[in-house]
Amino acid sequence: KQEVTQIPAALSVPEGENLVLNCSFTDSAIYNLQWFRQDPGKGLTSLLLIQSSQREQTSGRLNASLDKSSGRSTLYIAASQPGDSATYLCAVRGYAGGTSYGKLTFGQGTILTVHP
Amino acid sequence: GAGVSQSPSNKVTEKGKDVELRCDPISGHTALYWYRQSLGQGLEFLIYFQGNSAPDKSGLPSDRFSAERTGGSVSTLTIQRTQQEDSAVYLCASSFRDSGAKNIQYFGAGTRLSVL
């Protein structure tokens, strides 16, 4: 059974800092890995999706890396801003038999607070 | 609408009552997923629909939970004889299709269910 762990559970930083969120997963047979952002009372917003064959993806100030063999991914946020405050969730999509269903297995999330 | 719509946004019910949660996916999305987010359990997969069929129901916690999808669009998650442990946020997501290298799931804002 796939298990996803995120470290740290919570992080509070001053504005402008560069920061790293960590995600690890136990079964390396994944189809892809996604990083989501969740704001209070709202749904999840997909930030980055990394295919199992890729090493990293970048979008603006965000960079996500994937080391499938070691079961790890990191989300790097450059020059953090108060608007980045949210819960960040890592999710992996695995294989189900011969069909790749879209079922995602999520980590518990990292609650990020960026203060001015 | 432009996004995944869920109703109601909040539902308070008494233990033992039945509840129905509704999800309107993005138009044209053939894949639909239900997840549950509860304290201490994180975000858990419940069921996946491709069209009107459900190839993966493995996440439904008990036979009190059922879901259907009609017309390849709207889905309803029904919880019978609700229990206090059913209290959670129920999230629905849809994607253009399940297979494919860039399957991104778009999430609704969720229904917050409180069982008294």
mmCIF file of C-alpha atoms in Angstrom:
data_model
loop_
_atom_site.group_PDB
_atom_site.id
_atom_site.type_symbol
_atom_site.label_atom_id
_atom_site.label_comp_id
_atom_site.label_asym_id
_atom_site.label_seq_id
_atom_site.Cartn_x
_atom_site.Cartn_y
_atom_site.Cartn_z
ATOM 1 C CA LYS A 1 0.000 0.000 0.000
ATOM 2 C CA GLN A 2 1.355 3.380 -1.005
ATOM 3 C CA GLU A 3 2.122 5.771 1.837
ATOM 4 C CA VAL A 4 3.029 9.410 1.366
ATOM 5 C CA THR A 5 4.745 11.466 4.052
ATOM 6 C CA GLN A 6 5.341 15.203 4.067
ATOM 7 C CA ILE A 7 7.877 17.041 6.153
ATOM 8 C CA PRO A 8 7.621 19.445 7.880
ATOM 9 C CA ALA A 9 4.007 19.400 9.027
ATOM 10 C CA ALA A 10 4.108 23.168 9.469
ATOM 11 C CA LEU A 11 6.498 25.914 8.506
ATOM 12 C CA SER A 12 6.553 29.611 9.360
ATOM 13 C CA VAL A 13 8.997 31.885 7.542
ATOM 14 C CA PRO A 14 9.517 35.598 6.977
ATOM 15 C CA GLU A 15 8.717 37.036 3.589
ATOM 16 C CA GLY A 16 11.463 36.701 1.013
ATOM 17 C CA GLU A 17 12.919 33.416 2.197
ATOM 18 C CA ASN A 18 13.531 30.516 -0.114
ATOM 19 C CA LEU A 19 12.059 27.303 1.262
ATOM 20 C CA VAL A 20 11.826 23.586 0.593
ATOM 21 C CA LEU A 21 8.944 21.247 1.271
ATOM 22 C CA ASN A 22 9.616 17.529 1.316
ATOM 23 C CA CYS A 23 7.540 14.572 0.218
ATOM 24 C CA SER A 24 8.417 10.883 0.369
ATOM 25 C CA PHE A 25 6.529 7.843 -0.873
ATOM 26 C CA THR A 26 7.004 4.152 -0.173
ATOM 27 C CA ASP A 27 6.195 2.566 -3.553
ATOM 28 C CA SER A 28 8.323 3.865 -6.392
ATOM 29 C CA ALA A 29 6.001 2.421 -9.061
ATOM 30 C CA ILE A 30 4.249 5.714 -9.673
ATOM 31 C CA TYR A 31 2.750 7.189 -12.805
ATOM 32 C CA ASN A 32 3.207 10.776 -11.744
ATOM 33 C CA LEU A 33 3.443 13.059 -8.725
ATOM 34 C CA GLN A 34 1.548 16.279 -8.162
ATOM 35 C CA TRP A 35 1.910 19.180 -5.807
ATOM 36 C CA PHE A 36 -1.312 20.930 -4.806
ATOM 37 C CA ARG A 37 -2.119 24.029 -2.862
ATOM 38 C CA GLN A 38 -5.164 24.231 -0.594
ATOM 39 C CA ASP A 39 -6.513 27.469 0.822
ATOM 40 C CA PRO A 40 -8.943 27.427 3.778
ATOM 41 C CA GLY A 41 -12.485 26.645 2.674
ATOM 42 C CA LYS A 42 -11.435 26.027 -0.888
ATOM 43 C CA GLY A 43 -10.579 23.059 -3.023
ATOM 44 C CA LEU A 44 -7.186 21.988 -4.229
ATOM 45 C CA THR A 45 -5.283 23.787 -6.944
ATOM 46 C CA SER A 46 -2.742 21.823 -8.933
ATOM 47 C CA LEU A 47 0.640 23.555 -8.914
ATOM 48 C CA LEU A 48 2.970 21.157 -10.679
ATOM 49 C CA LEU A 49 2.729 17.666 -12.137
ATOM 50 C CA ILE A 50 5.864 15.595 -12.708
ATOM 51 C CA GLN A 51 5.742 12.490 -14.845
ATOM 52 C CA SER A 52 7.609 9.446 -13.553
ATOM 53 C CA SER A 53 10.132 9.851 -16.364
ATOM 54 C CA GLN A 54 10.873 13.480 -15.478
ATOM 55 C CA ARG A 55 13.249 14.898 -12.907
ATOM 56 C CA GLU A 56 11.739 18.314 -12.342
ATOM 57 C CA GLN A 57 9.105 20.841 -13.317
ATOM 58 C CA THR A 58 9.129 24.591 -12.925
ATOM 59 C CA SER A 59 6.387 27.168 -12.809
ATOM 60 C CA GLY A 60 7.280 30.726 -11.895
ATOM 61 C CA ARG A 61 8.807 30.742 -8.421
ATOM 62 C CA LEU A 62 8.026 27.060 -7.921
ATOM 63 C CA ASN A 63 10.282 24.171 -8.760
ATOM 64 C CA ALA A 64 9.476 20.553 -8.032
ATOM 65 C CA SER A 65 11.951 17.719 -8.311
ATOM 66 C CA LEU A 66 11.381 13.982 -8.381
ATOM 67 C CA ASP A 67 13.731 11.155 -7.491
ATOM 68 C CA LYS A 68 11.563 8.155 -8.142
ATOM 69 C CA SER A 69 14.114 5.526 -7.199
ATOM 70 C CA SER A 70 14.535 6.966 -3.728
ATOM 71 C CA GLY A 71 10.844 7.827 -3.381
ATOM 72 C CA ARG A 72 11.320 11.539 -2.840
ATOM 73 C CA SER A 73 10.101 14.828 -4.178
ATOM 74 C CA THR A 74 10.794 18.379 -3.112
ATOM 75 C CA LEU A 75 8.921 21.589 -3.775
ATOM 76 C CA TYR A 76 11.125 24.644 -3.806
ATOM 77 C CA ILE A 77 9.513 28.050 -3.374
ATOM 78 C CA ALA A 78 11.712 31.017 -4.173
ATOM 79 C CA ALA A 79 11.325 34.449 -2.624
ATOM 80 C CA SER A 80 8.286 33.509 -0.571
ATOM 81 C CA GLN A 81 5.391 35.947 -0.226
ATOM 82 C CA PRO A 82 2.510 36.206 2.272
ATOM 83 C CA GLY A 83 0.181 35.112 -0.528
ATOM 84 C CA ASP A 84 1.983 31.772 -0.583
ATOM 85 C CA SER A 85 0.495 30.961 2.827
ATOM 86 C CA ALA A 86 -1.577 27.806 2.391
ATOM 87 C CA THR A 87 -1.435 24.059 2.889
ATOM 88 C CA TYR A 88 0.720 22.274 0.337
ATOM 89 C CA LEU A 89 -0.156 18.697 -0.506
ATOM 90 C CA CYS A 90 1.869 16.114 -2.344
ATOM 91 C CA ALA A 91 0.023 13.307 -4.146
ATOM 92 C CA VAL A 92 1.198 10.313 -6.129
ATOM 93 C CA ARG A 93 -0.660 8.404 -8.773
ATOM 94 C CA GLY A 94 0.173 4.753 -8.979
ATOM 95 C CA TYR A 95 -0.605 1.904 -11.285
ATOM 96 C CA ALA A 96 -3.604 -0.347 -10.762
ATOM 97 C CA GLY A 97 -3.081 -3.605 -12.596
ATOM 98 C CA GLY A 98 -2.724 -2.914 -16.275
ATOM 99 C CA THR A 99 -4.761 0.252 -16.146
ATOM 100 C CA SER A 100 -3.523 3.491 -14.739
ATOM 101 C CA TYR A 101 -6.462 4.764 -12.756
ATOM 102 C CA GLY A 102 -6.355 8.317 -11.564
ATOM 103 C CA LYS A 103 -6.526 7.472 -7.871
ATOM 104 C CA LEU A 104 -4.253 9.814 -5.952
ATOM 105 C CA THR A 105 -2.616 9.028 -2.637
ATOM 106 C CA PHE A 106 -2.008 12.186 -0.635
ATOM 107 C CA GLY A 107 0.389 13.180 2.074
ATOM 108 C CA GLN A 108 -0.847 14.942 5.201
ATOM 109 C CA GLY A 109 0.320 18.291 3.908
ATOM 110 C CA THR A 110 2.606 21.089 5.040
ATOM 111 C CA ILE A 111 0.956 24.185 6.471
ATOM 112 C CA LEU A 112 2.990 27.160 5.284
ATOM 113 C CA THR A 113 2.773 30.610 6.835
ATOM 114 C CA VAL A 114 4.731 33.456 5.296
ATOM 115 C CA HIS A 115 4.654 36.544 7.480
ATOM 116 C CA PRO A 116 5.443 40.062 6.300
ATOM 117 C CA GLY B 1 -19.671 26.626 -14.941
ATOM 118 C CA ALA B 2 -15.961 26.918 -15.379
ATOM 119 C CA GLY B 3 -14.967 24.685 -12.483
ATOM 120 C CA VAL B 4 -16.096 21.695 -10.467
ATOM 121 C CA SER B 5 -19.176 22.586 -8.478
ATOM 122 C CA GLN B 6 -20.222 20.849 -5.283
ATOM 123 C CA SER B 7 -23.391 21.251 -3.270
ATOM 124 C CA PRO B 8 -24.224 21.866 -0.580
ATOM 125 C CA SER B 9 -21.109 23.641 0.655
ATOM 126 C CA ASN B 10 -22.047 22.797 4.222
ATOM 127 C CA LYS B 11 -24.329 20.121 5.609
ATOM 128 C CA VAL B 12 -25.247 19.529 9.224
ATOM 129 C CA THR B 13 -27.212 16.390 9.950
ATOM 130 C CA GLU B 14 -28.227 14.221 12.843
ATOM 131 C CA LYS B 15 -26.731 10.836 13.450
ATOM 132 C CA GLY B 16 -28.704 8.168 11.644
ATOM 133 C CA LYS B 17 -29.992 10.385 8.836
ATOM 134 C CA ASP B 18 -29.141 9.875 5.171
ATOM 135 C CA VAL B 19 -27.344 12.579 3.194
ATOM 136 C CA GLU B 20 -26.694 13.197 -0.481
ATOM 137 C CA LEU B 21 -23.745 15.189 -1.764
ATOM 138 C CA ARG B 22 -23.674 16.429 -5.323
ATOM 139 C CA CYS B 23 -20.827 17.041 -7.739
ATOM 140 C CA ASP B 24 -21.011 18.803 -11.103
ATOM 141 C CA PRO B 25 -17.769 18.139 -12.985
ATOM 142 C CA ILE B 26 -16.227 20.364 -15.601
ATOM 143 C CA SER B 27 -18.101 19.962 -18.868
ATOM 144 C CA GLY B 28 -16.488 17.336 -21.071
ATOM 145 C CA HIS B 29 -14.543 15.652 -18.280
ATOM 146 C CA THR B 30 -15.096 11.915 -18.429
ATOM 147 C CA ALA B 31 -13.297 10.984 -15.223
ATOM 148 C CA LEU B 32 -14.699 11.885 -11.799
ATOM 149 C CA TYR B 33 -13.288 11.175 -8.347
ATOM 150 C CA TRP B 34 -14.555 11.481 -4.787
ATOM 151 C CA TYR B 35 -12.182 12.026 -1.881
ATOM 152 C CA ARG B 36 -12.702 12.596 1.834
ATOM 153 C CA GLN B 37 -10.616 14.910 3.980
ATOM 154 C CA SER B 38 -10.865 14.439 7.719
ATOM 155 C CA LEU B 39 -8.767 15.428 10.689
ATOM 156 C CA GLY B 40 -6.148 12.869 11.429
ATOM 157 C CA GLN B 41 -6.751 10.925 8.213
ATOM 158 C CA GLY B 42 -5.739 13.431 5.599
ATOM 159 C CA LEU B 43 -7.191 13.212 2.141
ATOM 160 C CA GLU B 44 -8.426 9.753 1.154
ATOM 161 C CA PHE B 45 -9.671 8.376 -2.138
ATOM 162 C CA LEU B 46 -13.225 7.042 -2.104
ATOM 163 C CA ILE B 47 -14.354 6.167 -5.636
ATOM 164 C CA TYR B 48 -13.513 6.795 -9.274
ATOM 165 C CA PHE B 49 -15.911 7.026 -12.225
ATOM 166 C CA GLN B 50 -15.095 6.714 -15.891
ATOM 167 C CA GLY B 51 -18.258 7.779 -17.640
ATOM 168 C CA ASN B 52 -21.106 6.255 -15.656
ATOM 169 C CA SER B 53 -19.219 3.201 -14.437
ATOM 170 C CA ALA B 54 -17.064 2.944 -11.339
ATOM 171 C CA PRO B 55 -13.993 0.777 -11.991
ATOM 172 C CA ASP B 56 -12.546 1.533 -8.572
ATOM 173 C CA LYS B 57 -14.700 1.693 -5.452
ATOM 174 C CA SER B 58 -11.948 0.531 -3.156
ATOM 175 C CA GLY B 59 -11.970 3.621 -0.956
ATOM 176 C CA LEU B 60 -15.606 3.499 0.136
ATOM 177 C CA PRO B 61 -15.323 2.898 3.906
ATOM 178 C CA SER B 62 -18.499 0.856 4.368
ATOM 179 C CA ASP B 63 -21.666 -0.290 2.647
ATOM 180 C CA ARG B 64 -23.381 2.815 4.022
ATOM 181 C CA PHE B 65 -21.539 4.737 1.311
ATOM 182 C CA SER B 66 -22.616 4.623 -2.321
ATOM 183 C CA ALA B 67 -22.205 6.795 -5.357
ATOM 184 C CA GLU B 68 -23.648 7.046 -8.796
ATOM 185 C CA ARG B 69 -23.072 9.072 -11.906
ATOM 186 C CA THR B 70 -25.650 9.688 -14.561
ATOM 187 C CA GLY B 71 -25.315 10.956 -18.101
ATOM 188 C CA GLY B 72 -21.570 10.930 -17.728
ATOM 189 C CA SER B 73 -21.875 14.156 -15.794
ATOM 190 C CA VAL B 74 -23.360 14.788 -12.354
ATOM 191 C CA SER B 75 -22.428 12.458 -9.520
ATOM 192 C CA THR B 76 -24.115 11.912 -6.185
ATOM 193 C CA LEU B 77 -22.428 10.481 -3.104
ATOM 194 C CA THR B 78 -24.936 9.048 -0.641
ATOM 195 C CA ILE B 79 -24.220 8.243 2.974
ATOM 196 C CA GLN B 80 -26.886 6.241 4.747
ATOM 197 C CA ARG B 81 -27.428 6.169 8.504
ATOM 198 C CA THR B 82 -24.703 8.748 9.075
ATOM 199 C CA GLN B 83 -22.310 8.337 11.975
ATOM 200 C CA GLN B 84 -20.225 10.964 13.736
ATOM 201 C CA GLU B 85 -17.068 9.543 12.186
ATOM 202 C CA ASP B 86 -18.484 10.445 8.762
ATOM 203 C CA SER B 87 -17.905 14.124 9.594
ATOM 204 C CA ALA B 88 -15.375 15.406 7.075
ATOM 205 C CA VAL B 89 -14.961 17.500 3.959
ATOM 206 C CA TYR B 90 -15.965 15.549 0.866
ATOM 207 C CA LEU B 91 -14.104 16.662 -2.236
ATOM 208 C CA CYS B 92 -14.933 15.903 -5.825
ATOM 209 C CA ALA B 93 -12.497 16.162 -8.717
ATOM 210 C CA SER B 94 -12.767 15.682 -12.447
ATOM 211 C CA SER B 95 -10.309 15.288 -15.284
ATOM 212 C CA PHE B 96 -10.606 15.279 -19.044
ATOM 213 C CA ARG B 97 -9.854 11.596 -19.071
ATOM 214 C CA ASP B 98 -8.194 9.190 -16.727
ATOM 215 C CA SER B 99 -5.397 7.974 -18.933
ATOM 216 C CA GLY B 100 -2.773 10.154 -20.452
ATOM 217 C CA ALA B 101 0.499 11.631 -19.406
ATOM 218 C CA LYS B 102 -0.919 14.870 -18.136
ATOM 219 C CA ASN B 103 -4.045 13.847 -16.338
ATOM 220 C CA ILE B 104 -4.703 16.743 -13.984
ATOM 221 C CA GLN B 105 -7.558 16.541 -11.557
ATOM 222 C CA TYR B 106 -9.497 19.719 -10.916
ATOM 223 C CA PHE B 107 -11.079 19.899 -7.495
ATOM 224 C CA GLY B 108 -14.273 21.446 -6.225
ATOM 225 C CA ALA B 109 -14.425 23.435 -2.987
ATOM 226 C CA GLY B 110 -15.924 20.474 -1.162
ATOM 227 C CA THR B 111 -18.903 19.770 1.059
ATOM 228 C CA ARG B 112 -18.279 20.060 4.782
ATOM 229 C CA LEU B 113 -20.393 17.416 6.489
ATOM 230 C CA SER B 114 -21.030 17.614 10.221
ATOM 231 C CA VAL B 115 -22.863 14.752 11.896
ATOM 232 C CA LEU B 116 -24.202 15.662 15.326
#
